[in-house]
Amino acid sequence: MINKQVRLAARPDGLPKDSDWEFTETPVPEPGEDEVLVKITHVSLDPAMRGWMNPGMTYIEGVELGDVMRAGTVGIVEKSNSPALSVGDAVTGVQGAQQYAVAKPRELQKVDPSLAPLERYLGILGMPGMTAYFGLLHIGRPEPGQTVVVSGAAGAVGSAVGQMAKAKGCRAVGIAGGPEKCAYVVDALGFDACIDYKNENVRAGLKAHCPDRVDIYFDNVGGEILDAVLARLAMHARVVISGAISQYNKSKFSGPNNYIALLSARARMEGFVVFDYAKQYGAAAVEIVKWMNEGKLKTEEHVIEGIENFPSAMLRLFSGDKRGKLVLAVAEG
Ligand code: NAP
């Protein structure tokens, strides 16, 4: 049995290239004492992975050259030498861009495949869903009637943020790339409006769709869009720094020019890392599932087949050629 793996071959300069990756095939490993073998079904593709490719770009250490690329995963226990997990159990973890991995049970979380398809545990029931929940509710602190603007609105995190804002009685305005994504955000997800940043003037759109200005801006993209929203803040607004995907392929990040808008609006800008809330994920998942069952929270995964498509699939995060949570199905046979 062969384990196909994707390894980091070079540190990218700008957008990752095919030559930044190496594909290897190794024998499937045997689990040792108190370990399990997981057959990985899906690998998560996340913007944070771009940061892990160059040391010093993020809050955790980068991936070493030659190592299997770090990635969130979901899969099925195929062999178990631990009483904590049985063959057939479905588990999530950070097992990397490969088809099989050996792990200790404490490195894995058991999930229920009867409640949702496995790939959903990498999306709304996993890290992106938690990011939306804690970033919006704990940092943004929405109140009924307030206006919430979110960028990356058709993506894994952003699509959830706007719907959670609606569930909390807010006005939700998205920012996304292209008319199709904007139509999806409004018609399928129920946002009040969406600004197409690729074809519209964002400042004019904010003026039109946020008549009472912006109480919460959930920023997934940074750059010029962040500056545009800063110019439209309401008094005591909260700017939630979730990410800055427009900057991840640049050698030097550009910060907001318009930060002084925080002063006039007596506003607050605050970053967060979702893993700090790990102990509260269970309670968040209960509320997320409740919203899903009530039809208030819709979600979508964009599944690409085949581990060999890892390099091109990852680039879709930056081109925007995908909708909802991007995952790679890697199991064979
Ligand atoms: P995603 O939104 O599903 O995918 C990325 C999207 O970003 C693309 O679909 C694209 O949508 C948009 N995009 C790409 N380049 C852009 C640019 N130059 N300007 C504007 N938009 C651009 O990704 P995600 O997993 O939900 O992550 C969203 C953000 O959350 C990322 O910044 C990520 O780093 C952050 N995040 C933070 C934490 C945390 O703990 N703080 C945890 C997870 C994720 P369009 O087609 O609309 O352009």
CSV table of C-alpha atoms and ligand atoms in Angstrom, one decimal:
chain,number,residue,atom,x,y,z
A,1,MET,CA,0.0,0.0,0.0
A,2,ILE,CA,1.3,3.4,-1.1
A,3,ASN,CA,0.9,6.7,0.6
A,4,LYS,CA,1.0,9.7,-1.8
A,5,GLN,CA,2.2,12.9,-0.2
A,6,VAL,CA,2.7,16.5,-1.1
A,7,ARG,CA,5.9,18.0,0.3
A,8,LEU,CA,7.1,21.6,0.3
A,9,ALA,CA,10.1,21.7,-2.1
A,10,ALA,CA,10.8,25.5,-2.2
A,11,ARG,CA,9.8,28.7,-0.5
A,12,PRO,CA,7.5,30.6,-2.9
A,13,ASP,CA,8.1,34.1,-4.0
A,14,GLY,CA,4.6,35.4,-4.8
A,15,LEU,CA,1.9,32.9,-5.8
A,16,PRO,CA,3.0,29.3,-5.2
A,17,LYS,CA,4.3,27.5,-8.4
A,18,ASP,CA,4.2,23.8,-9.3
A,19,SER,CA,8.0,23.7,-8.7
A,20,ASP,CA,7.4,24.7,-5.0
A,21,TRP,CA,5.9,21.2,-4.5
A,22,GLU,CA,7.3,17.7,-4.6
A,23,PHE,CA,5.1,14.6,-4.8
A,24,THR,CA,6.4,11.5,-3.0
A,25,GLU,CA,5.2,7.9,-2.6
A,26,THR,CA,6.1,6.0,0.6
A,27,PRO,CA,4.8,2.8,2.1
A,28,VAL,CA,1.7,3.3,4.3
A,29,PRO,CA,3.1,3.6,7.9
A,30,GLU,CA,2.2,1.1,10.6
A,31,PRO,CA,0.7,2.5,13.8
A,32,GLY,CA,2.8,1.9,17.0
A,33,GLU,CA,1.6,1.4,20.5
A,34,ASP,CA,-1.4,3.7,21.4
A,35,GLU,CA,-1.5,5.0,17.8
A,36,VAL,CA,-3.9,4.7,14.9
A,37,LEU,CA,-3.6,4.7,11.2
A,38,VAL,CA,-5.9,7.2,9.5
A,39,LYS,CA,-6.9,6.9,5.8
A,40,ILE,CA,-7.4,10.6,4.9
A,41,THR,CA,-10.4,11.2,2.8
A,42,HIS,CA,-10.2,15.1,2.5
A,43,VAL,CA,-7.5,17.6,2.9
A,44,SER,CA,-8.5,21.2,3.8
A,45,LEU,CA,-7.2,24.0,1.6
A,46,ASP,CA,-6.8,27.2,3.7
A,47,PRO,CA,-5.4,30.6,3.1
A,48,ALA,CA,-3.2,30.2,6.2
A,49,MET,CA,-1.2,27.5,4.3
A,50,ARG,CA,0.4,30.3,2.2
A,51,GLY,CA,1.8,31.7,5.4
A,52,TRP,CA,3.2,28.4,6.6
A,53,MET,CA,5.3,28.1,3.4
A,54,ASN,CA,7.5,31.1,4.3
A,55,PRO,CA,8.9,31.2,7.9
A,56,GLY,CA,8.0,34.3,9.9
A,57,MET,CA,4.8,35.0,8.0
A,58,THR,CA,2.4,33.7,10.7
A,59,TYR,CA,1.8,33.0,14.3
A,60,ILE,CA,3.0,29.3,14.1
A,61,GLU,CA,6.3,28.0,12.7
A,62,GLY,CA,6.6,27.5,9.0
A,63,VAL,CA,6.7,24.1,7.3
A,64,GLU,CA,10.3,22.8,6.8
A,65,LEU,CA,11.5,22.3,3.3
A,66,GLY,CA,11.1,18.6,2.4
A,67,ASP,CA,8.3,18.1,5.0
A,68,VAL,CA,4.8,17.0,4.1
A,69,MET,CA,2.7,20.2,3.8
A,70,ARG,CA,0.8,20.9,6.9
A,71,ALA,CA,-3.0,20.7,6.3
A,72,GLY,CA,-6.2,20.1,8.2
A,73,THR,CA,-7.7,16.6,7.4
A,74,VAL,CA,-10.6,14.4,7.9
A,75,GLY,CA,-10.5,10.6,7.5
A,76,ILE,CA,-11.4,7.1,8.8
A,77,VAL,CA,-9.4,5.1,11.3
A,78,GLU,CA,-8.1,2.1,9.4
A,79,LYS,CA,-6.0,0.4,12.1
A,80,SER,CA,-6.1,1.0,15.8
A,81,ASN,CA,-3.7,0.1,18.6
A,82,SER,CA,-5.6,2.3,21.1
A,83,PRO,CA,-8.7,1.7,23.1
A,84,ALA,CA,-9.6,5.4,22.5
A,85,LEU,CA,-10.5,4.9,18.8
A,86,SER,CA,-11.9,2.0,16.8
A,87,VAL,CA,-11.5,1.0,13.2
A,88,GLY,CA,-14.1,2.8,11.2
A,89,ASP,CA,-14.2,5.9,13.4
A,90,ALA,CA,-14.2,9.2,11.5
A,91,VAL,CA,-11.7,11.8,12.8
A,92,THR,CA,-10.3,15.2,12.0
A,93,GLY,CA,-6.9,16.5,12.7
A,94,VAL,CA,-3.9,18.2,11.1
A,95,GLN,CA,-2.4,15.2,9.4
A,96,GLY,CA,-1.0,17.0,6.3
A,97,ALA,CA,-1.4,16.8,2.5
A,98,GLN,CA,-1.2,13.0,2.2
A,99,GLN,CA,-3.4,9.9,1.9
A,100,TYR,CA,-2.5,8.1,5.2
A,101,ALA,CA,-1.1,9.2,8.5
A,102,VAL,CA,-0.3,7.7,11.9
A,103,ALA,CA,-1.4,9.7,14.9
A,104,LYS,CA,-2.0,9.5,18.7
A,105,PRO,CA,-5.7,9.7,19.6
A,106,ARG,CA,-5.2,13.0,21.5
A,107,GLU,CA,-4.1,14.6,18.1
A,108,LEU,CA,-7.5,13.7,16.6
A,109,GLN,CA,-11.2,14.6,17.2
A,110,LYS,CA,-13.9,12.1,16.6
A,111,VAL,CA,-16.7,13.3,14.4
A,112,ASP,CA,-20.1,11.9,13.4
A,113,PRO,CA,-20.4,11.1,9.7
A,114,SER,CA,-24.1,10.4,10.1
A,115,LEU,CA,-24.7,14.1,11.0
A,116,ALA,CA,-22.9,15.7,8.0
A,117,PRO,CA,-20.6,14.7,5.1
A,118,LEU,CA,-17.1,14.3,6.2
A,119,GLU,CA,-15.8,17.3,4.3
A,120,ARG,CA,-18.2,19.6,6.2
A,121,TYR,CA,-16.0,19.0,9.3
A,122,LEU,CA,-13.3,21.0,7.5
A,123,GLY,CA,-15.8,23.8,6.8
A,124,ILE,CA,-18.7,25.1,8.9
A,125,LEU,CA,-18.3,22.3,11.5
A,126,GLY,CA,-14.5,22.9,11.6
A,127,MET,CA,-12.0,25.7,11.8
A,128,PRO,CA,-13.6,28.1,9.3
A,129,GLY,CA,-17.0,27.9,11.1
A,130,MET,CA,-15.3,28.5,14.4
A,131,THR,CA,-13.4,31.4,13.0
A,132,ALA,CA,-16.7,33.0,11.9
A,133,TYR,CA,-18.4,32.3,15.2
A,134,PHE,CA,-15.7,33.6,17.6
A,135,GLY,CA,-14.5,36.4,15.4
A,136,LEU,CA,-18.0,37.8,15.0
A,137,LEU,CA,-19.6,37.0,18.3
A,138,HIS,CA,-16.6,37.5,20.7
A,139,ILE,CA,-14.6,40.2,18.9
A,140,GLY,CA,-17.3,41.9,16.9
A,141,ARG,CA,-20.1,41.6,19.5
A,142,PRO,CA,-23.1,42.3,17.2
A,143,GLU,CA,-26.3,43.8,18.5
A,144,PRO,CA,-29.7,43.7,16.8
A,145,GLY,CA,-30.1,46.4,14.2
A,146,GLN,CA,-26.4,46.9,13.7
A,147,THR,CA,-24.7,46.8,10.2
A,148,VAL,CA,-22.1,44.0,9.7
A,149,VAL,CA,-19.8,44.1,6.6
A,150,VAL,CA,-17.7,41.1,5.7
A,151,SER,CA,-15.2,40.6,2.9
A,152,GLY,CA,-14.6,37.2,1.3
A,153,ALA,CA,-18.3,36.9,1.7
A,154,ALA,CA,-18.8,33.9,-0.6
A,155,GLY,CA,-15.9,32.0,1.1
A,156,ALA,CA,-15.8,29.5,4.0
A,157,VAL,CA,-15.5,32.1,6.8
A,158,GLY,CA,-17.2,35.1,5.2
A,159,SER,CA,-20.4,33.2,4.1
A,160,ALA,CA,-20.9,32.1,7.7
A,161,VAL,CA,-20.2,35.5,9.2
A,162,GLY,CA,-23.0,37.2,7.2
A,163,GLN,CA,-25.5,34.5,8.0
A,164,MET,CA,-24.6,34.5,11.7
A,165,ALA,CA,-25.0,38.3,11.7
A,166,LYS,CA,-28.5,37.9,10.2
A,167,ALA,CA,-29.3,35.3,12.9
A,168,LYS,CA,-28.3,37.9,15.5
A,169,GLY,CA,-30.7,40.4,14.0
A,170,CYS,CA,-28.1,42.5,12.1
A,171,ARG,CA,-28.0,44.0,8.6
A,172,ALA,CA,-25.4,41.9,6.6
A,173,VAL,CA,-23.5,43.4,3.7
A,174,GLY,CA,-20.9,41.2,1.9
A,175,ILE,CA,-18.0,42.1,-0.4
A,176,ALA,CA,-17.1,39.4,-3.0
A,177,GLY,CA,-15.5,39.1,-6.4
A,178,GLY,CA,-17.9,38.9,-9.4
A,179,PRO,CA,-21.6,39.2,-10.1
A,180,GLU,CA,-22.3,35.4,-9.6
A,181,LYS,CA,-20.8,35.3,-6.2
A,182,CYS,CA,-22.7,38.4,-5.2
A,183,ALA,CA,-25.9,37.0,-6.4
A,184,TYR,CA,-25.2,33.8,-4.4
A,185,VAL,CA,-24.5,35.8,-1.3
A,186,VAL,CA,-27.7,37.7,-1.5
A,187,ASP,CA,-30.1,35.2,-3.1
A,188,ALA,CA,-29.0,31.9,-1.5
A,189,LEU,CA,-27.4,33.1,1.7
A,190,GLY,CA,-29.8,35.9,2.6
A,191,PHE,CA,-27.4,38.8,3.0
A,192,ASP,CA,-29.0,42.2,2.6
A,193,ALA,CA,-26.6,43.3,-0.1
A,194,CYS,CA,-23.2,42.4,-1.7
A,195,ILE,CA,-20.6,44.7,-3.2
A,196,ASP,CA,-18.7,43.2,-6.2
A,197,TYR,CA,-15.2,44.6,-5.6
A,198,LYS,CA,-14.0,43.4,-8.9
A,199,ASN,CA,-16.5,45.5,-10.9
A,200,GLU,CA,-17.9,48.1,-8.5
A,201,ASN,CA,-16.4,51.0,-6.5
A,202,VAL,CA,-16.4,49.7,-3.0
A,203,ARG,CA,-16.6,53.1,-1.3
A,204,ALA,CA,-19.7,53.9,-3.3
A,205,GLY,CA,-21.2,50.5,-2.6
A,206,LEU,CA,-20.7,51.0,1.1
A,207,LYS,CA,-22.4,54.4,1.0
A,208,ALA,CA,-25.3,52.9,-0.9
A,209,HIS,CA,-25.8,49.7,1.2
A,210,CYS,CA,-24.7,51.0,4.7
A,211,PRO,CA,-26.8,54.1,5.2
A,212,ASP,CA,-26.2,53.9,9.0
A,213,ARG,CA,-22.5,53.3,8.4
A,214,VAL,CA,-20.6,50.1,9.5
A,215,ASP,CA,-20.8,48.9,13.1
A,216,ILE,CA,-18.7,45.7,12.6
A,217,TYR,CA,-16.3,45.0,9.7
A,218,PHE,CA,-15.1,41.4,9.6
A,219,ASP,CA,-12.0,41.7,7.5
A,220,ASN,CA,-10.8,38.6,5.6
A,221,VAL,CA,-8.8,40.4,2.9
A,222,GLY,CA,-7.0,43.6,4.1
A,223,GLY,CA,-5.5,46.0,1.6
A,224,GLU,CA,-7.6,48.6,-0.2
A,225,ILE,CA,-10.9,47.0,0.8
A,226,LEU,CA,-10.0,47.5,4.5
A,227,ASP,CA,-9.2,51.1,3.8
A,228,ALA,CA,-12.5,51.6,2.1
A,229,VAL,CA,-14.5,50.2,5.0
A,230,LEU,CA,-12.5,52.2,7.5
A,231,ALA,CA,-13.8,55.3,5.8
A,232,ARG,CA,-17.4,54.3,6.5
A,233,LEU,CA,-17.2,53.3,10.2
A,234,ALA,CA,-20.0,54.1,12.6
A,235,MET,CA,-19.3,55.5,16.1
A,236,HIS,CA,-17.7,52.8,18.3
A,237,ALA,CA,-17.3,50.4,15.4
A,238,ARG,CA,-15.4,47.1,15.8
A,239,VAL,CA,-13.0,46.1,13.0
A,240,VAL,CA,-12.3,42.3,13.4
A,241,ILE,CA,-9.0,41.3,11.8
A,242,SER,CA,-9.5,37.7,10.7
A,243,GLY,CA,-7.1,37.7,7.8
A,244,ALA,CA,-5.6,39.6,4.9
A,245,ILE,CA,-5.6,37.3,1.8
A,246,SER,CA,-4.9,40.2,-0.6
A,247,GLN,CA,-1.5,40.5,1.0
A,248,TYR,CA,-0.5,36.8,1.5
A,249,ASN,CA,1.5,36.5,-1.8
A,250,LYS,CA,3.3,39.8,-1.3
A,251,SER,CA,6.8,40.0,0.1
A,252,LYS,CA,5.8,43.1,2.0
A,253,PHE,CA,2.4,43.6,3.5
A,254,SER,CA,0.7,47.0,3.0
A,255,GLY,CA,-1.1,48.2,6.2
A,256,PRO,CA,-4.1,50.4,6.2
A,257,ASN,CA,-3.5,54.0,5.2
A,258,ASN,CA,-6.7,55.1,6.7
A,259,TYR,CA,-6.2,53.9,10.2
A,260,ILE,CA,-6.8,57.4,11.6
A,261,ALA,CA,-10.5,56.8,10.9
A,262,LEU,CA,-10.5,54.7,14.1
A,263,LEU,CA,-9.9,57.9,16.0
A,264,SER,CA,-12.8,59.9,14.6
A,265,ALA,CA,-15.2,56.9,15.1
A,266,ARG,CA,-13.8,56.0,18.5
A,267,ALA,CA,-13.5,52.6,17.0
A,268,ARG,CA,-11.5,49.5,17.8
A,269,MET,CA,-9.5,47.2,15.6
A,270,GLU,CA,-8.7,43.7,17.0
A,271,GLY,CA,-7.1,40.6,15.7
A,272,PHE,CA,-7.8,37.0,16.9
A,273,VAL,CA,-6.6,33.5,16.4
A,274,VAL,CA,-9.4,30.9,16.4
A,275,PHE,CA,-7.3,28.2,18.1
A,276,ASP,CA,-7.4,30.4,21.3
A,277,TYR,CA,-11.1,29.4,21.6
A,278,ALA,CA,-10.5,25.6,21.2
A,279,LYS,CA,-12.1,24.8,24.6
A,280,GLN,CA,-15.3,26.4,23.5
A,281,TYR,CA,-15.6,24.8,20.0
A,282,GLY,CA,-18.2,22.2,21.3
A,283,ALA,CA,-20.6,24.9,22.6
A,284,ALA,CA,-20.2,26.8,19.3
A,285,ALA,CA,-20.9,23.7,17.3
A,286,VAL,CA,-24.2,23.2,19.1
A,287,GLU,CA,-25.4,26.7,18.2
A,288,ILE,CA,-24.1,26.4,14.6
A,289,VAL,CA,-26.0,23.1,14.1
A,290,LYS,CA,-29.1,24.7,15.6
A,291,TRP,CA,-28.9,27.5,13.0
A,292,MET,CA,-28.3,25.0,10.3
A,293,ASN,CA,-31.4,23.0,11.3
A,294,GLU,CA,-33.5,26.1,11.4
A,295,GLY,CA,-32.4,27.0,7.9
A,296,LYS,CA,-30.5,30.1,9.0
A,297,LEU,CA,-27.1,28.9,8.1
A,298,LYS,CA,-26.4,27.4,4.7
A,299,THR,CA,-23.1,26.0,3.7
A,300,GLU,CA,-21.3,24.7,0.7
A,301,GLU,CA,-18.1,22.8,0.0
A,302,HIS,CA,-16.2,23.0,-3.2
A,303,VAL,CA,-14.5,19.6,-3.6
A,304,ILE,CA,-11.6,19.0,-6.0
A,305,GLU,CA,-10.7,15.4,-6.7
A,306,GLY,CA,-7.2,13.9,-6.6
A,307,ILE,CA,-4.1,14.6,-4.5
A,308,GLU,CA,-2.2,15.4,-7.7
A,309,ASN,CA,-4.4,18.5,-8.1
A,310,PHE,CA,-3.2,20.0,-4.8
A,311,PRO,CA,-1.0,22.8,-6.4
A,312,SER,CA,-3.7,24.0,-8.8
A,313,ALA,CA,-6.5,23.6,-6.2
A,314,MET,CA,-4.6,25.8,-3.7
A,315,LEU,CA,-4.3,28.6,-6.2
A,316,ARG,CA,-8.1,28.8,-6.4
A,317,LEU,CA,-8.0,30.4,-2.9
A,318,PHE,CA,-6.3,33.4,-4.5
A,319,SER,CA,-8.0,33.5,-7.9
A,320,GLY,CA,-11.4,33.1,-6.2
A,321,ASP,CA,-12.3,30.3,-8.6
A,322,LYS,CA,-14.4,28.4,-6.0
A,323,ARG,CA,-17.3,29.0,-3.8
A,324,GLY,CA,-17.7,28.1,-0.1
A,325,LYS,CA,-15.1,25.8,1.6
A,326,LEU,CA,-12.4,24.5,-0.7
A,327,VAL,CA,-11.3,20.9,0.0
A,328,LEU,CA,-9.3,18.2,-1.8
A,329,ALA,CA,-10.6,14.6,-1.9
A,330,VAL,CA,-7.5,12.5,-1.7
A,331,ALA,CA,-8.6,8.9,-1.0
A,332,GLU,CA,-8.1,6.2,-3.7
A,333,GLY,CA,-9.3,2.7,-3.8
B,1,NAP,P1,-12.1,31.6,1.5
B,1,NAP,O1,-12.8,33.0,1.8
B,1,NAP,O2,-13.0,30.4,1.4
B,1,NAP,O3,-11.2,31.8,0.2
B,1,NAP,C1,-10.5,32.9,-0.1
B,1,NAP,C2,-11.3,33.9,-0.9
B,1,NAP,O4,-10.6,35.2,-0.7
B,1,NAP,C3,-11.4,33.7,-2.3
B,1,NAP,O5,-12.4,32.8,-2.7
B,1,NAP,C4,-11.5,35.1,-2.9
B,1,NAP,O6,-12.9,35.3,-3.1
B,1,NAP,C5,-11.0,36.0,-1.8
B,1,NAP,N1,-9.8,36.7,-2.3
B,1,NAP,C6,-8.6,36.2,-2.8
B,1,NAP,N2,-7.8,37.1,-3.1
B,1,NAP,C7,-8.4,38.3,-2.9
B,1,NAP,C8,-8.0,39.7,-3.0
B,1,NAP,N3,-6.8,40.0,-3.5
B,1,NAP,N4,-8.9,40.6,-2.6
B,1,NAP,C9,-10.1,40.3,-2.1
B,1,NAP,N5,-10.5,39.0,-1.9
B,1,NAP,C10,-9.7,38.0,-2.3
B,1,NAP,O7,-11.0,31.4,2.6
B,1,NAP,P2,-11.4,31.2,4.2
B,1,NAP,O8,-10.8,29.9,4.6
B,1,NAP,O9,-12.8,31.5,4.4
B,1,NAP,O10,-10.5,32.3,4.9
B,1,NAP,C11,-10.9,33.7,4.9
B,1,NAP,C12,-10.0,34.5,5.7
B,1,NAP,O11,-10.1,34.1,7.1
B,1,NAP,C13,-8.5,34.4,5.3
B,1,NAP,O12,-7.9,35.7,5.3
B,1,NAP,C14,-7.9,33.5,6.4
B,1,NAP,O13,-6.5,33.7,6.5
B,1,NAP,C15,-8.7,33.9,7.6
B,1,NAP,N6,-8.8,33.0,8.7
B,1,NAP,C16,-8.4,33.5,9.9
B,1,NAP,C17,-8.4,32.6,11.0
B,1,NAP,C18,-8.0,33.2,12.3
B,1,NAP,O14,-7.9,32.5,13.3
B,1,NAP,N7,-7.9,34.5,12.4
B,1,NAP,C19,-8.8,31.3,10.8
B,1,NAP,C20,-9.2,30.8,9.6
B,1,NAP,C21,-9.1,31.7,8.5
B,1,NAP,P3,-13.5,36.4,-4.2
B,1,NAP,O15,-13.8,35.6,-5.4
B,1,NAP,O16,-14.6,37.0,-3.5
B,1,NAP,O17,-12.3,37.3,-4.5
